[in-house]
Short mmCIF file of C-alpha atoms in Angstrom, two decimals:
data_model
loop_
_atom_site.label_atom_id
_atom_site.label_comp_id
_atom_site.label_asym_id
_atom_site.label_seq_id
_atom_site.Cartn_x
_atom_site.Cartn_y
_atom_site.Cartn_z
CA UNK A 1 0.00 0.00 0.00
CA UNK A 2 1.24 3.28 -0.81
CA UNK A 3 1.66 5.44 1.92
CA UNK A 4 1.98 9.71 1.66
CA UNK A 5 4.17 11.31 4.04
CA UNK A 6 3.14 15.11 3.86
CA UNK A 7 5.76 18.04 5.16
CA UNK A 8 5.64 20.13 7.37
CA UNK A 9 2.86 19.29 9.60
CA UNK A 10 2.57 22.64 10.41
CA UNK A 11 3.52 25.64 8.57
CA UNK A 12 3.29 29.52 10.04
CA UNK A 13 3.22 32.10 7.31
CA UNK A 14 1.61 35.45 7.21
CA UNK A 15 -0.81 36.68 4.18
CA UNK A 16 1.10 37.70 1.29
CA UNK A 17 3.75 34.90 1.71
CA UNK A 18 4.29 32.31 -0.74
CA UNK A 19 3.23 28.65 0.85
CA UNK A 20 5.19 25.64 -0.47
CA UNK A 21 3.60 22.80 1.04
CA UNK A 22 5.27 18.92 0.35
CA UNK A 23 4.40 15.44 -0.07
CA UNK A 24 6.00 12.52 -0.89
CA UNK A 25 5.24 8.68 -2.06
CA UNK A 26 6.53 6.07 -0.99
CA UNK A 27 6.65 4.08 -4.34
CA UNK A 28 5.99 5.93 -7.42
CA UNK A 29 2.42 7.36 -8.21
CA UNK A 30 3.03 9.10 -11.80
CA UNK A 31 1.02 11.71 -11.99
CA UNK A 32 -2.25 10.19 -9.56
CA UNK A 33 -1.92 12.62 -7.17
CA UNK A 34 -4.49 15.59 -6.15
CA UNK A 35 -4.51 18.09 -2.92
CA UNK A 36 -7.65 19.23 -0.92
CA UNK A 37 -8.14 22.04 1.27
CA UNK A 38 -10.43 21.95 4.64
CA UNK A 39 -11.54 25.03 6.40
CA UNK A 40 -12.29 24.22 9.96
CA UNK A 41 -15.87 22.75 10.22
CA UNK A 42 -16.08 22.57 6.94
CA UNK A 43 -15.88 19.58 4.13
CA UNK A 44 -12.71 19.24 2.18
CA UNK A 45 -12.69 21.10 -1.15
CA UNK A 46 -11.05 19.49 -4.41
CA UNK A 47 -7.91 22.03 -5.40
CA UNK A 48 -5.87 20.11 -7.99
CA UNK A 49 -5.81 16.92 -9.70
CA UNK A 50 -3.85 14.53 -12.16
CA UNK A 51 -0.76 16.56 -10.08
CA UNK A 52 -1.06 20.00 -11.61
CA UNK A 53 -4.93 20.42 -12.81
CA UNK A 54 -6.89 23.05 -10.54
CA UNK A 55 -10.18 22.42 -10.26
CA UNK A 56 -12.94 24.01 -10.67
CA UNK A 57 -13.42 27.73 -9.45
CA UNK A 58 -9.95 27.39 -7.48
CA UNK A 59 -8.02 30.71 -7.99
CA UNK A 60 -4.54 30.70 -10.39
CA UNK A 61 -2.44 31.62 -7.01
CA UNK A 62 -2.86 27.76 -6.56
CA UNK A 63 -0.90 25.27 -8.11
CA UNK A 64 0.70 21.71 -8.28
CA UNK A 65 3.84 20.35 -9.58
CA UNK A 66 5.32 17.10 -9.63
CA UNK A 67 5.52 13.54 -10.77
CA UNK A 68 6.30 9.77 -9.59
CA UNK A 69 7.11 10.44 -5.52
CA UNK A 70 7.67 13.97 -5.36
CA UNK A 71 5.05 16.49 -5.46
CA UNK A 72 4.45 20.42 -4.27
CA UNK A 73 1.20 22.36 -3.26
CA UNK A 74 2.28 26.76 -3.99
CA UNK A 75 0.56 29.05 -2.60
CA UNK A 76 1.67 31.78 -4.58
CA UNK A 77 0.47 34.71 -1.97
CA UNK A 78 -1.75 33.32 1.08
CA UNK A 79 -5.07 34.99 1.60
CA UNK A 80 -6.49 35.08 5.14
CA UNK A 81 -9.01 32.31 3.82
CA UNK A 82 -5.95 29.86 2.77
CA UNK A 83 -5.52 29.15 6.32
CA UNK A 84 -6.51 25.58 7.07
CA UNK A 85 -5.64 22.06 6.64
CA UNK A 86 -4.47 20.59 3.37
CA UNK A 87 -4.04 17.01 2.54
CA UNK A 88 -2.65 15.16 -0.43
CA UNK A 89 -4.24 12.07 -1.38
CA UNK A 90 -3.66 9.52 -4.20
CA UNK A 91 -5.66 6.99 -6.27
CA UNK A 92 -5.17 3.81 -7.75
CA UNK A 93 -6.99 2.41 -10.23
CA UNK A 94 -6.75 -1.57 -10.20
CA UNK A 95 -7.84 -2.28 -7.53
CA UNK A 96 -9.36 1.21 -6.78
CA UNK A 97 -8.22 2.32 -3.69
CA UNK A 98 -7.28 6.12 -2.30
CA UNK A 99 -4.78 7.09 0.33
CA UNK A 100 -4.15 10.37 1.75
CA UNK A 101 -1.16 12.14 3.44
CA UNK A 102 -1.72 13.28 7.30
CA UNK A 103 -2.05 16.86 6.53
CA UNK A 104 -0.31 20.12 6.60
CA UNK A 105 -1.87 22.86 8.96
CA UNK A 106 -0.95 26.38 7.41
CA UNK A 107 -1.62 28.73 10.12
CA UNK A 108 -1.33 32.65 10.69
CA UNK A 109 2.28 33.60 12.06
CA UNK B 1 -25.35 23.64 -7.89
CA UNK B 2 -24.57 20.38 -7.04
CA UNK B 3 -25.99 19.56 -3.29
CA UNK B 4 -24.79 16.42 -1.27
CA UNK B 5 -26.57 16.00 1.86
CA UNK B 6 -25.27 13.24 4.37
CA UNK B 7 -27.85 12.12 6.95
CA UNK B 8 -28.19 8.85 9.30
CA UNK B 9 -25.51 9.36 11.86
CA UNK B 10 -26.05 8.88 15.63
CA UNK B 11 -24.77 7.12 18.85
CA UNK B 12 -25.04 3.75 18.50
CA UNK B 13 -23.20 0.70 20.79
CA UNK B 14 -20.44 -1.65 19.41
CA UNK B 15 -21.64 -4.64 17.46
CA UNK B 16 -24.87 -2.83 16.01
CA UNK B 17 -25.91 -1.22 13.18
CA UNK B 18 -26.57 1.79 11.24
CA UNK B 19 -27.35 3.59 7.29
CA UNK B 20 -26.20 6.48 6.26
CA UNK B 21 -28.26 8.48 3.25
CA UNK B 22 -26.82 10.82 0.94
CA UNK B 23 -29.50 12.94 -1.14
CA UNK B 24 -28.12 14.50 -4.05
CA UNK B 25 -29.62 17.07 -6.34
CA UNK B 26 -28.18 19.61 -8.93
CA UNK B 27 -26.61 17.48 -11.54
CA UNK B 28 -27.69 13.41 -13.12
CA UNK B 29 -26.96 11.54 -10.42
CA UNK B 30 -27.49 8.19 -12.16
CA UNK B 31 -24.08 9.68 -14.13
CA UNK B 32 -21.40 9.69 -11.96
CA UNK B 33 -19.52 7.40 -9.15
CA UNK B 34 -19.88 8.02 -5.88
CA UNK B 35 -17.63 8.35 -2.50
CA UNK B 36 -17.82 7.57 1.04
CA UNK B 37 -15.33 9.45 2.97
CA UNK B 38 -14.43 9.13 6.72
CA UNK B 39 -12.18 11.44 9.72
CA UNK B 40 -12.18 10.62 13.10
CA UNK B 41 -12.43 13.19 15.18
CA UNK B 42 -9.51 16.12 14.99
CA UNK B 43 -7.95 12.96 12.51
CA UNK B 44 -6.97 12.67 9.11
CA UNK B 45 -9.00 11.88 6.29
CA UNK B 46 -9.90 7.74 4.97
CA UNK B 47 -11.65 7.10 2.42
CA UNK B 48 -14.61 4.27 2.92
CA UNK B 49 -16.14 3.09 -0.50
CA UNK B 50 -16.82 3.77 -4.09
CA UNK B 51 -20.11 2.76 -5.89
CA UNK B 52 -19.94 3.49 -9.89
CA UNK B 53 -22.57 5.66 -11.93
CA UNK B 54 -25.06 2.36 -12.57
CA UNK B 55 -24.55 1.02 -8.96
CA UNK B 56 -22.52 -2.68 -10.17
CA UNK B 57 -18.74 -2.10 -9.27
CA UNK B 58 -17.92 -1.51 -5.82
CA UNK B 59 -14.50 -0.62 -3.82
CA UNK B 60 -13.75 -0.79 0.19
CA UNK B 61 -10.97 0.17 2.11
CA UNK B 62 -9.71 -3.02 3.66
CA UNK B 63 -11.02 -2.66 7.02
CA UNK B 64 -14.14 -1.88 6.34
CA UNK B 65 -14.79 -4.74 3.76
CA UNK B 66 -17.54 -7.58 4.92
CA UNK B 67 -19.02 -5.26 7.35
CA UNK B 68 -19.61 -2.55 5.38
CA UNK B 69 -21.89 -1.89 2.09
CA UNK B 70 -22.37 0.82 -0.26
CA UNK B 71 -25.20 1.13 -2.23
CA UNK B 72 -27.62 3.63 -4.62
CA UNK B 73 -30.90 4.03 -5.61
CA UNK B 74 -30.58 5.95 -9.05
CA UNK B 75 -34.83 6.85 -9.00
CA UNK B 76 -34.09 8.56 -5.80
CA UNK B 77 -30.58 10.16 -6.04
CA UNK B 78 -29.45 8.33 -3.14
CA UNK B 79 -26.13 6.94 -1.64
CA UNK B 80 -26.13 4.71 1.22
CA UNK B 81 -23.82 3.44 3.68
CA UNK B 82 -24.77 0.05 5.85
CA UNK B 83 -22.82 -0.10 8.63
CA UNK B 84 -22.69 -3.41 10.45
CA UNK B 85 -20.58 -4.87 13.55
CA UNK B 86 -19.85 -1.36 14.43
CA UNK B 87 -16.57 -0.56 16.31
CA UNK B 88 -15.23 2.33 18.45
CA UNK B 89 -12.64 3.05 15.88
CA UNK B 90 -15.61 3.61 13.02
CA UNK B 91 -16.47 6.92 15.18
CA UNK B 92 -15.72 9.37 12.70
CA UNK B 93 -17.75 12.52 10.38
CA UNK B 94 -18.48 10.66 7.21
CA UNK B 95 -18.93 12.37 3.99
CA UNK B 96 -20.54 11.38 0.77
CA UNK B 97 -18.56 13.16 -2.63
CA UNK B 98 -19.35 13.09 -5.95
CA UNK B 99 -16.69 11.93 -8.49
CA UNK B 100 -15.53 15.00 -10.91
CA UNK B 101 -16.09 12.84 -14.45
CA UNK B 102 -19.04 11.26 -15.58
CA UNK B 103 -19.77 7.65 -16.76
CA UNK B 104 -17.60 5.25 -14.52
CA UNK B 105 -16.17 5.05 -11.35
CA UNK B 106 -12.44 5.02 -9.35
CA UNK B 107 -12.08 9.04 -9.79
CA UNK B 108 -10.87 12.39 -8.15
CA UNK B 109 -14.04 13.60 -5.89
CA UNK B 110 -15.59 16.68 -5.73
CA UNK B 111 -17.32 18.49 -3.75
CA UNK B 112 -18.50 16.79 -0.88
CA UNK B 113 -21.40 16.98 1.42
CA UNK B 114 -21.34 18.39 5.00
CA UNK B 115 -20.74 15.26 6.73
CA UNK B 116 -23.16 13.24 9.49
CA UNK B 117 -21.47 12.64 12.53
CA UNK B 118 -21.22 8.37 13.61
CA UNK B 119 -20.21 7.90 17.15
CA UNK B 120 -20.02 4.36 18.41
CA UNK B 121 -19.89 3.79 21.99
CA UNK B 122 -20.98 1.70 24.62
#
């Protein structure tokens, strides 16, 4: 089973700072990797897919890079509202199975 | 807009039973695959089960498998969730999601519903 190790677990920025958030595969995932964001209370939110697709409605200052066991989550300048909990999470196809990473919590400095 | 809404959560003991509904509205239902998706309290996220568009090809995380069914009724744009031989460690928020492409199943989600709250206890 593949297993996503996300890093840092917590990050402290301010808004207007660029957020590089990390997470890494333990055995190579191509490009099957996405990222979610959850507010507090609230239900994760789909940002990017397929490793460097946004989704739909999410601004440009998001984006995703990477392939096989490396991948990176930018914030390219945090808005107060970026502040939450984001999660990787990967899929397999045969047999169809997802995974996520443990989370990164991007707080206010 | 596309509405999930997760209902059938409670306080029930271990060893018993429960069914979780997810009403959908705002886009075909009978179209896409559909999620179950779990987190523990101030936990991570797991994901549960898939069910594809027509309801035939289903997907469980390991320890869920044999005690736990997903299900749809296509005439009434619902998801289920049987839960049997409940344990402590199924307490958790679980949300229903939609997949993102139509027309088969094992696909990124999006968006998900608000969540109903299981809590098993004795």
């Amino acid at each position: 089973e593949i297993v996503l190790t996300q890093s840092p677990a917590t990050l402290s920025l301010s808004p207007g700072e660029r957020a590089t958030l990390s997470c890494r595969a333990s055995q190579s995932v191509g490009y099957y990797l996405a990222w979610f964001q959850q507010r507090p209370g609230q239900a994760p939110r789909l940002l990017i897919y397929d490793a460097s697709s946004r989704a739909t409605g999410i601004p440009p200052r998001f984006s995703g890079s990477g392939s096989g066991t490396d991948f990176t989550l930018t914030i390219s300048s945090l808005e107060p509202e970026d502040f939450a909990i984001y999660y990787c999470q990967h899929r397999s196809t045969w047999p169809a199975m997802y995974t996520f990473g443990q989370g990164t919590n991007l707080e206010i400095k | 807009q596309v509405q999930l809404v997760a209902s059938g959560g409670g306080v029930v003991q271990p060893g018993r039973s429960l069914r979780l509904s997810c009403a959908a509205s705002g886009f075909t239902f009978r179209s896409f695959g559909m999620h179950w998706v779990r987190q523990a309290p101030g936990k991570g996220l797991e994901w549960v089960a898939l069910v594809s568009h027509e309801g035939t090809i289903k997907y469980y995380r390991d320890s869920v498998k044999a005690r736990f069914t997903i299900s749809r009724d296509n005439s009434k744009n619902t998801l289920y969730l049987q839960m049997n031989s409940l344990r402590v460690d199924d307490t958790a928020v679980y949300y229903c999601a939609k997949e993102i492409v139509g027309g088969g199943w094992s696909n990124w989600f999006d968006p998900w519903g608000q969540g109903t709250l299981v809590t098993v206890s004795s």
